[in-house]
Tab-separated table of C-alpha atoms in Angstrom:
chain	number	residue	atom	x	y	z
A	1	MET	CA	14.340	-5.096	44.586
A	2	ASN	CA	13.913	-8.564	46.023
A	3	LEU	CA	11.355	-10.373	43.914
A	4	PRO	CA	8.938	-12.900	45.402
A	5	LYS	CA	9.326	-16.551	44.466
A	6	THR	CA	5.741	-16.992	43.282
A	7	MET	CA	3.129	-14.856	41.562
A	8	LYS	CA	-0.426	-14.806	40.315
A	9	ALA	CA	-0.755	-15.776	36.666
A	10	VAL	CA	-3.081	-17.205	34.029
A	11	MET	CA	-1.853	-20.445	32.455
A	12	ALA	CA	-3.001	-21.929	29.152
A	13	TYR	CA	-2.611	-25.707	29.100
A	14	GLY	CA	-4.448	-26.331	25.830
A	15	ARG	CA	-7.672	-25.659	23.948
A	16	ASN	CA	-10.347	-24.404	26.345
A	17	ASP	CA	-8.025	-25.320	29.213
A	18	TYR	CA	-7.020	-22.178	31.094
A	19	ALA	CA	-6.460	-21.753	34.828
A	20	PHE	CA	-5.689	-18.960	37.283
A	21	LEU	CA	-2.692	-19.808	39.462
A	22	GLU	CA	-1.791	-18.278	42.807
A	23	ASP	CA	1.706	-19.786	42.875
A	24	ALA	CA	3.276	-19.629	39.422
A	25	PRO	CA	7.063	-19.186	39.572
A	26	VAL	CA	8.328	-15.631	39.166
A	27	PRO	CA	10.595	-15.398	36.082
A	28	GLN	CA	14.324	-14.983	36.640
A	29	ILE	CA	17.197	-13.330	34.786
A	30	GLU	CA	18.598	-15.973	32.419
A	31	ASN	CA	20.826	-13.865	30.152
A	32	PRO	CA	22.673	-10.540	30.552
A	33	ASP	CA	20.208	-8.603	28.380
A	34	ASP	CA	17.094	-9.918	30.141
A	35	ILE	CA	14.674	-7.538	31.845
A	36	ILE	CA	12.036	-8.445	34.437
A	37	LEU	CA	8.874	-6.349	34.424
A	38	LYS	CA	6.233	-5.920	37.057
A	39	ILE	CA	3.150	-5.853	34.860
A	40	ASP	CA	0.886	-2.847	35.377
A	41	ALA	CA	-1.927	-3.896	33.023
A	42	CYS	CA	-2.615	-6.178	30.071
A	43	GLY	CA	-5.461	-5.954	27.579
A	44	ILE	CA	-7.456	-8.872	26.198
A	45	CYS	CA	-6.897	-9.047	22.446
A	46	GLY	CA	-9.357	-10.592	20.014
A	47	SER	CA	-6.713	-13.229	19.363
A	48	ASP	CA	-6.652	-14.044	23.100
A	49	VAL	CA	-10.343	-14.884	22.815
A	50	MET	CA	-9.735	-17.082	19.770
A	51	TRP	CA	-6.921	-18.907	21.591
A	52	TYR	CA	-9.173	-19.417	24.592
A	53	GLN	CA	-11.914	-20.824	22.369
A	54	GLY	CA	-9.474	-23.217	20.701
A	55	ALA	CA	-9.240	-21.821	17.157
A	56	ASP	CA	-7.296	-24.082	14.788
A	57	SER	CA	-5.367	-21.092	13.451
A	58	PHE	CA	-3.592	-20.929	16.815
A	59	TRP	CA	-3.713	-24.486	18.153
A	60	GLY	CA	-3.276	-26.259	14.824
A	61	ASN	CA	-5.099	-29.186	13.231
A	62	GLU	CA	-4.380	-32.310	11.219
A	63	LYS	CA	-3.035	-30.168	8.351
A	64	GLU	CA	-0.591	-27.953	10.207
A	65	LYS	CA	0.856	-27.134	13.601
A	66	GLY	CA	-0.312	-23.956	15.293
A	67	PRO	CA	1.975	-21.435	17.043
A	68	MET	CA	0.751	-22.192	20.571
A	69	GLU	CA	3.146	-24.253	22.699
A	70	PRO	CA	1.567	-24.876	26.115
A	71	PRO	CA	1.832	-24.600	28.982
A	72	VAL	CA	2.184	-20.868	28.469
A	73	ILE	CA	1.125	-17.635	30.131
A	74	PRO	CA	-0.839	-15.674	27.472
A	75	GLY	CA	-1.128	-11.907	27.093
A	76	HIS	CA	0.734	-9.466	24.820
A	77	GLU	CA	-1.018	-6.060	25.111
A	78	TYR	CA	0.858	-4.939	28.191
A	79	THR	CA	2.847	-2.266	29.921
A	80	GLY	CA	5.075	-2.673	32.942
A	81	THR	CA	7.821	-1.335	35.170
A	82	ILE	CA	11.416	-2.601	35.238
A	83	VAL	CA	12.138	-4.317	38.560
A	84	ALA	CA	15.220	-6.390	37.656
A	85	MET	CA	17.660	-6.720	34.761
A	86	GLY	CA	20.905	-8.298	33.681
A	87	THR	CA	24.210	-6.487	33.361
A	88	GLY	CA	23.805	-6.168	29.594
A	89	ALA	CA	20.463	-4.393	29.890
A	90	ALA	CA	21.887	-2.060	32.531
A	91	SER	CA	24.819	-1.194	30.256
A	92	LYS	CA	22.308	-0.133	27.573
A	93	GLY	CA	20.975	2.548	29.891
A	94	TYR	CA	17.811	0.923	31.200
A	95	ALA	CA	17.029	1.727	34.824
A	96	LEU	CA	15.000	0.171	37.599
A	97	GLY	CA	11.633	1.868	37.912
A	98	GLU	CA	11.366	2.820	34.237
A	99	ARG	CA	8.015	2.232	32.582
A	100	VAL	CA	8.300	0.372	29.292
A	101	VAL	CA	6.576	-1.671	26.617
A	102	ALA	CA	8.185	-4.214	24.315
A	103	ASP	CA	7.507	-5.630	20.892
A	104	MET	CA	5.375	-8.781	21.011
A	105	ILE	CA	7.950	-10.604	18.859
A	106	LYS	CA	11.383	-11.843	19.878
A	107	PHE	CA	13.194	-11.928	16.542
A	108	CYS	CA	16.548	-13.391	15.515
A	109	GLY	CA	18.064	-10.483	13.589
A	110	ASP	CA	19.867	-12.829	11.194
A	111	CYS	CA	17.272	-14.321	8.843
A	112	PHE	CA	16.283	-13.083	5.372
A	113	TYR	CA	13.406	-10.962	6.705
A	114	CYS	CA	15.197	-9.514	9.719
A	115	LYS	CA	18.037	-8.341	7.478
A	116	ARG	CA	15.441	-6.532	5.351
A	117	GLY	CA	14.011	-4.804	8.433
A	118	GLU	CA	10.835	-6.907	8.206
A	119	TYR	CA	11.265	-8.437	11.645
A	120	ASN	CA	7.562	-9.193	12.089
A	121	MET	CA	8.138	-11.892	9.453
A	122	CYS	CA	11.212	-13.330	11.234
A	123	GLU	CA	11.669	-16.987	10.301
A	124	ASN	CA	12.715	-17.810	13.878
A	125	GLN	CA	10.332	-15.573	15.775
A	126	ARG	CA	9.005	-16.325	19.223
A	127	ASN	CA	5.777	-14.587	20.200
A	128	PHE	CA	5.000	-13.445	23.720
A	129	GLY	CA	2.100	-15.388	25.143
A	130	HIS	CA	2.405	-18.148	22.536
A	131	GLN	CA	5.364	-20.215	23.745
A	132	SER	CA	6.595	-20.959	27.256
A	133	ASP	CA	10.099	-19.538	26.644
A	134	VAL	CA	8.396	-16.184	26.017
A	135	ASN	CA	5.583	-16.229	28.552
A	136	GLY	CA	3.105	-13.389	28.296
A	137	ALA	CA	1.714	-10.696	30.560
A	138	PHE	CA	-1.401	-12.119	32.197
A	139	ALA	CA	0.797	-12.363	35.272
A	140	GLU	CA	2.290	-10.158	37.945
A	141	TYR	CA	5.791	-10.447	36.469
A	142	MET	CA	7.203	-11.108	32.999
A	143	ARG	CA	10.651	-11.727	31.553
A	144	ILE	CA	11.657	-9.748	28.467
A	145	PRO	CA	14.486	-11.823	26.964
A	146	GLU	CA	17.441	-10.622	24.947
A	147	GLY	CA	16.566	-10.127	21.301
A	148	THR	CA	13.466	-8.077	22.117
A	149	VAL	CA	13.115	-4.357	21.422
A	150	VAL	CA	12.111	-2.469	24.580
A	151	TYR	CA	10.654	1.046	24.418
A	152	ARG	CA	10.711	3.577	27.244
A	153	LEU	CA	7.505	5.427	28.102
A	154	PRO	CA	7.108	8.989	29.389
A	155	ALA	CA	6.914	8.791	33.168
A	156	ASP	CA	3.568	10.597	33.214
A	157	MET	CA	1.901	8.655	30.386
A	158	PRO	CA	-1.546	7.545	31.628
A	159	LEU	CA	-1.898	3.800	32.099
A	160	ASP	CA	-5.035	3.734	29.940
A	161	LYS	CA	-2.944	4.980	27.016
A	162	ALA	CA	0.119	2.863	27.722
A	163	VAL	CA	-1.834	-0.395	27.696
A	164	LEU	CA	-3.225	0.446	24.242
A	165	ILE	CA	0.174	0.916	22.583
A	166	GLU	CA	0.489	-2.620	21.177
A	167	PRO	CA	-2.970	-2.763	19.537
A	168	PHE	CA	-2.436	0.727	18.116
A	169	CYS	CA	0.855	-0.488	16.621
A	170	CYS	CA	-0.969	-3.351	14.918
A	171	ALA	CA	-3.549	-0.895	13.599
A	172	MET	CA	-0.851	1.461	12.334
A	173	HIS	CA	0.914	-1.326	10.440
A	174	GLY	CA	-2.354	-2.261	8.736
A	175	VAL	CA	-3.034	1.341	7.740
A	176	GLU	CA	0.510	1.760	6.446
A	177	ARG	CA	0.066	-1.358	4.316
A	178	ALA	CA	-2.927	0.304	2.644
A	179	GLY	CA	-0.940	3.238	1.243
A	180	ILE	CA	-3.756	5.736	1.832
A	181	THR	CA	-3.771	8.969	-0.207
A	182	LYS	CA	-5.852	12.147	-0.040
A	183	GLU	CA	-7.941	10.983	-3.010
A	184	ASP	CA	-9.047	7.746	-1.354
A	185	LEU	CA	-12.398	6.704	0.023
A	186	VAL	CA	-11.389	4.321	2.801
A	187	VAL	CA	-13.707	1.694	4.280
A	188	ILE	CA	-12.839	0.133	7.643
A	189	SER	CA	-14.970	-2.888	8.514
A	190	GLY	CA	-15.357	-3.417	12.251
A	191	MET	CA	-15.252	-0.677	14.889
A	192	GLY	CA	-13.700	-2.605	17.741
A	193	CYS	CA	-10.422	-1.523	19.334
A	194	ILE	CA	-8.302	-2.111	16.215
A	195	GLY	CA	-10.862	-0.595	13.854
A	196	LEU	CA	-11.209	2.537	15.973
A	197	ALA	CA	-7.435	2.842	16.185
A	198	MET	CA	-7.258	2.539	12.396
A	199	VAL	CA	-9.748	5.387	12.050
A	200	SER	CA	-7.641	7.605	14.305
A	201	ILE	CA	-4.465	6.725	12.385
A	202	ALA	CA	-6.028	6.932	8.908
A	203	LYS	CA	-7.229	10.487	9.641
A	204	LYS	CA	-3.594	11.599	9.612
A	205	TYR	CA	-3.436	10.772	5.899
A	206	GLU	CA	-6.385	13.114	5.199
A	207	PRO	CA	-8.275	10.767	2.857
A	208	ARG	CA	-11.288	12.068	0.991
A	209	MET	CA	-13.629	10.054	3.209
A	210	ILE	CA	-13.499	7.375	5.917
A	211	VAL	CA	-16.488	5.039	6.090
A	212	GLY	CA	-16.865	2.708	9.061
A	213	LEU	CA	-18.932	-0.478	9.011
A	214	GLU	CA	-20.415	-1.566	12.338
A	215	MET	CA	-23.628	-3.048	13.752
A	216	ASN	CA	-23.181	-2.126	17.435
A	217	PRO	CA	-24.918	1.225	18.215
A	218	ALA	CA	-22.421	2.194	20.938
A	219	ARG	CA	-19.478	1.534	18.643
A	220	ILE	CA	-21.151	3.449	15.825
A	221	GLU	CA	-21.295	6.573	17.993
A	222	LEU	CA	-17.694	6.149	19.126
A	223	ALA	CA	-16.546	5.656	15.520
A	224	LYS	CA	-18.013	9.051	14.644
A	225	LYS	CA	-16.084	10.648	17.511
A	226	PHE	CA	-12.864	8.979	16.357
A	227	GLY	CA	-13.196	10.507	12.908
A	228	CYS	CA	-15.407	8.441	10.616
A	229	ASP	CA	-17.166	10.687	8.120
A	230	LEU	CA	-19.919	8.097	7.777
A	231	VAL	CA	-20.753	4.890	9.644
A	232	LEU	CA	-22.993	2.305	7.986
A	233	ASN	CA	-24.789	-0.563	9.694
A	234	PRO	CA	-24.793	-3.693	7.462
A	235	LYS	CA	-27.926	-4.872	9.269
A	236	GLU	CA	-29.846	-1.809	8.129
A	237	THR	CA	-28.152	-0.744	4.895
A	238	ASP	CA	-26.950	-2.376	1.701
A	239	VAL	CA	-23.410	-1.207	2.405
A	240	VAL	CA	-21.998	-2.301	-0.953
A	241	LYS	CA	-24.660	-0.331	-2.809
A	242	ARG	CA	-24.220	2.726	-0.566
A	243	VAL	CA	-20.439	2.864	-0.991
A	244	LYS	CA	-20.802	2.545	-4.752
A	245	GLU	CA	-23.287	5.420	-4.679
A	246	LEU	CA	-20.617	7.514	-2.977
A	247	THR	CA	-18.085	6.712	-5.700
A	248	GLU	CA	-20.049	7.026	-8.953
A	249	GLY	CA	-20.501	3.275	-9.005
A	250	ARG	CA	-16.822	2.368	-8.718
A	251	GLY	CA	-16.487	1.215	-5.114
A	252	CYS	CA	-14.038	2.111	-2.351
A	253	ASP	CA	-10.341	2.693	-3.006
A	254	VAL	CA	-9.206	0.975	0.202
A	255	TYR	CA	-10.902	-1.710	2.302
A	256	LEU	CA	-9.497	-2.662	5.700
A	257	GLU	CA	-10.991	-5.899	7.068
A	258	VAL	CA	-10.979	-5.837	10.871
A	259	ALA	CA	-14.295	-7.506	11.724
A	260	ALA	CA	-12.925	-11.078	11.785
A	261	HIS	CA	-15.982	-12.499	10.046
A	262	PRO	CA	-16.228	-14.186	6.629
A	263	SER	CA	-19.093	-11.907	5.563
A	264	SER	CA	-16.822	-8.904	6.081
A	265	VAL	CA	-14.339	-10.370	3.605
A	266	TYR	CA	-17.028	-11.120	1.027
A	267	GLN	CA	-18.620	-7.671	1.216
A	268	GLY	CA	-15.204	-6.052	0.949
A	269	LEU	CA	-14.327	-7.898	-2.248
A	270	ASP	CA	-17.731	-6.915	-3.661
A	271	MET	CA	-17.398	-3.291	-2.526
A	272	ILE	CA	-13.858	-2.466	-3.579
A	273	ARG	CA	-13.216	-0.793	-6.936
A	274	LYS	CA	-11.071	-2.146	-9.737
A	275	LYS	CA	-7.370	-1.802	-8.839
A	276	GLY	CA	-8.326	-1.128	-5.211
A	277	ARG	CA	-6.258	-2.066	-2.141
A	278	PHE	CA	-7.667	-4.710	0.207
A	279	VAL	CA	-5.965	-5.209	3.592
A	280	GLN	CA	-6.757	-8.378	5.533
A	281	PHE	CA	-5.927	-7.697	9.174
A	282	SER	CA	-8.185	-10.040	11.130
A	283	ALA	CA	-7.446	-13.648	11.891
A	284	LEU	CA	-10.588	-15.470	10.776
A	285	PRO	CA	-12.203	-18.172	12.926
A	286	GLU	CA	-12.828	-20.453	9.941
A	287	GLU	CA	-11.749	-21.082	6.375
A	288	ILE	CA	-13.527	-19.107	3.662
A	289	THR	CA	-14.153	-19.746	-0.022
A	290	TYR	CA	-14.551	-17.163	-2.779
A	291	ASP	CA	-14.166	-16.899	-6.539
A	292	TRP	CA	-10.543	-15.785	-6.466
A	293	THR	CA	-10.582	-14.717	-10.126
A	294	ILE	CA	-11.981	-11.407	-8.874
A	295	ILE	CA	-8.391	-10.426	-8.024
A	296	GLY	CA	-7.091	-10.803	-11.556
A	297	ASP	CA	-9.623	-11.142	-14.350
A	298	ARG	CA	-12.328	-8.938	-12.868
A	299	LYS	CA	-10.729	-6.266	-10.685
A	300	GLU	CA	-6.920	-6.545	-10.711
A	301	LEU	CA	-6.824	-5.973	-6.956
A	302	ASP	CA	-3.879	-5.396	-4.663
A	303	ILE	CA	-4.317	-7.753	-1.691
A	304	TYR	CA	-2.238	-7.062	1.409
A	305	GLY	CA	-1.907	-9.013	4.621
A	306	SER	CA	-1.123	-7.337	7.919
A	307	TYR	CA	0.511	-9.189	10.809
A	308	THR	CA	1.295	-7.584	14.169
A	309	SER	CA	3.442	-4.489	13.546
A	310	CYS	CA	6.835	-3.376	12.294
A	311	HIS	CA	8.635	-0.126	13.206
A	312	CYS	CA	5.489	1.398	14.729
A	313	PHE	CA	6.045	1.603	18.501
A	314	GLU	CA	7.854	4.936	18.699
A	315	LYS	CA	5.315	6.635	16.422
A	316	VAL	CA	2.378	5.246	18.417
A	317	ILE	CA	3.887	6.185	21.769
A	318	ARG	CA	4.306	9.791	20.575
A	319	GLY	CA	0.814	9.923	19.095
A	320	LEU	CA	-0.968	8.547	22.139
A	321	TYR	CA	1.090	10.664	24.517
A	322	ASP	CA	0.515	13.971	22.714
A	323	GLY	CA	-3.141	13.167	21.985
A	324	SER	CA	-2.870	13.246	18.199
A	325	LEU	CA	-4.094	9.638	18.258
A	326	LYS	CA	-7.480	9.351	19.934
A	327	SER	CA	-8.047	6.596	22.483
A	328	GLU	CA	-10.645	7.922	24.924
A	329	GLY	CA	-13.557	5.542	25.370
A	330	MET	CA	-11.837	2.418	24.086
A	331	ILE	CA	-11.322	0.766	27.467
A	332	THR	CA	-14.782	-0.207	28.642
A	333	HIS	CA	-14.061	-2.777	31.355
A	334	ARG	CA	-11.352	-3.530	33.906
A	335	TYR	CA	-10.963	-6.766	35.821
A	336	PRO	CA	-8.440	-7.893	38.427
A	337	LEU	CA	-6.231	-10.727	37.182
A	338	GLU	CA	-8.031	-13.185	39.445
A	339	GLN	CA	-11.148	-12.724	37.305
A	340	PHE	CA	-9.486	-13.463	33.957
A	341	LEU	CA	-11.799	-16.350	33.103
A	342	ALA	CA	-14.872	-14.172	33.679
A	343	ALA	CA	-13.297	-11.372	31.642
A	344	VAL	CA	-12.381	-13.517	28.637
A	345	GLU	CA	-15.827	-15.132	28.682
A	346	LYS	CA	-17.362	-11.655	28.609
A	347	ALA	CA	-15.161	-10.732	25.655
A	348	ALA	CA	-16.083	-13.984	23.898
A	349	ARG	CA	-19.804	-13.240	24.220
A	350	LYS	CA	-19.265	-10.021	22.226
A	351	GLU	CA	-21.605	-8.115	24.502
A	352	PRO	CA	-22.644	-4.755	23.025
A	353	ASP	CA	-21.010	-2.658	25.749
A	354	VAL	CA	-17.555	-4.237	25.336
A	355	ILE	CA	-14.736	-2.733	23.288
A	356	LYS	CA	-11.523	-3.344	25.235
A	357	ILE	CA	-11.209	-5.303	28.479
A	358	VAL	CA	-8.063	-4.699	30.514
A	359	MET	CA	-6.697	-6.911	33.276
A	360	THR	CA	-5.223	-4.953	36.188
A	361	MET	CA	-2.604	-6.231	38.596
A	362	ASP	CA	-3.534	-4.102	41.597
A	363	GLY	CA	-6.744	-5.982	42.354
A	364	LYS	CA	-8.916	-3.046	41.295
A	365	GLU	CA	-11.726	-3.035	38.745
């Protein structure tokens, strides 16, 4: 296939400085293992919104440098079709026309963490959509460089499922960090895309009860369909008191923080039982303060972080494809790439009808 010289793409130049380009250069094969994808769709992640709004955690501040290295094409929740590849990729059995997804991290394979199989913690990682040598998928074409794990998709996998693979992988990693058992009462705070995916994944562990926390009525109803046994609205209910009532005053066994709001962290630390497991998934928009002695002197908590995913893609692809992982209803809006700025602004406003916005490359909404 002869690729065009230019393409449509979204470019991030800095904080609050994004532009849609009609003539961005189409990526080229640079190394034998490189693959060029024609992007079919790319979802807007909550982190994309935070980048767009200029969050210090991504752009840095006077204390530390952030991971963003502009100019860069953002976007990491994607699926695409192979349209070109180097000789090394071809020798590995990849074929033109195959539908694939790839890990959002290009890892080195040689550092302390990579050798332990913990490649999401790679000391030399490059993240798609963060740095210009690994441009992301808010574009018509994207280069997948050597050092990236590429996963084939079933030819008949619906696009609406394929584009959700990466966020489901992140959700799965967070759930796996929690170590859920059948005896656990699990609380998941925030019923957006990741929270709903966590509900669907957590159900496989058959916990005693899954409680969702959410204020949006539409999301509350969807959370019930995804498998929550109970959904509580913090605006209407003292959720800490209610969860303790369900557990003879102890509190929840597992708390997964996915709401990306300081109050969600505080209520989780208040709600969780002694020796409970707290998983912090969300990137928070601001620093928080709390009496940290609750971890040791008062509750002896296990605190886990969760960053992207690790060894989850194949499991998620199977689960979404065979329907054992629910995804229906997650994608609420579709925009053509040309309308990215309108789409990300809509996501940033947190309008009640929005769960997942997907950018399409065929010009259709």
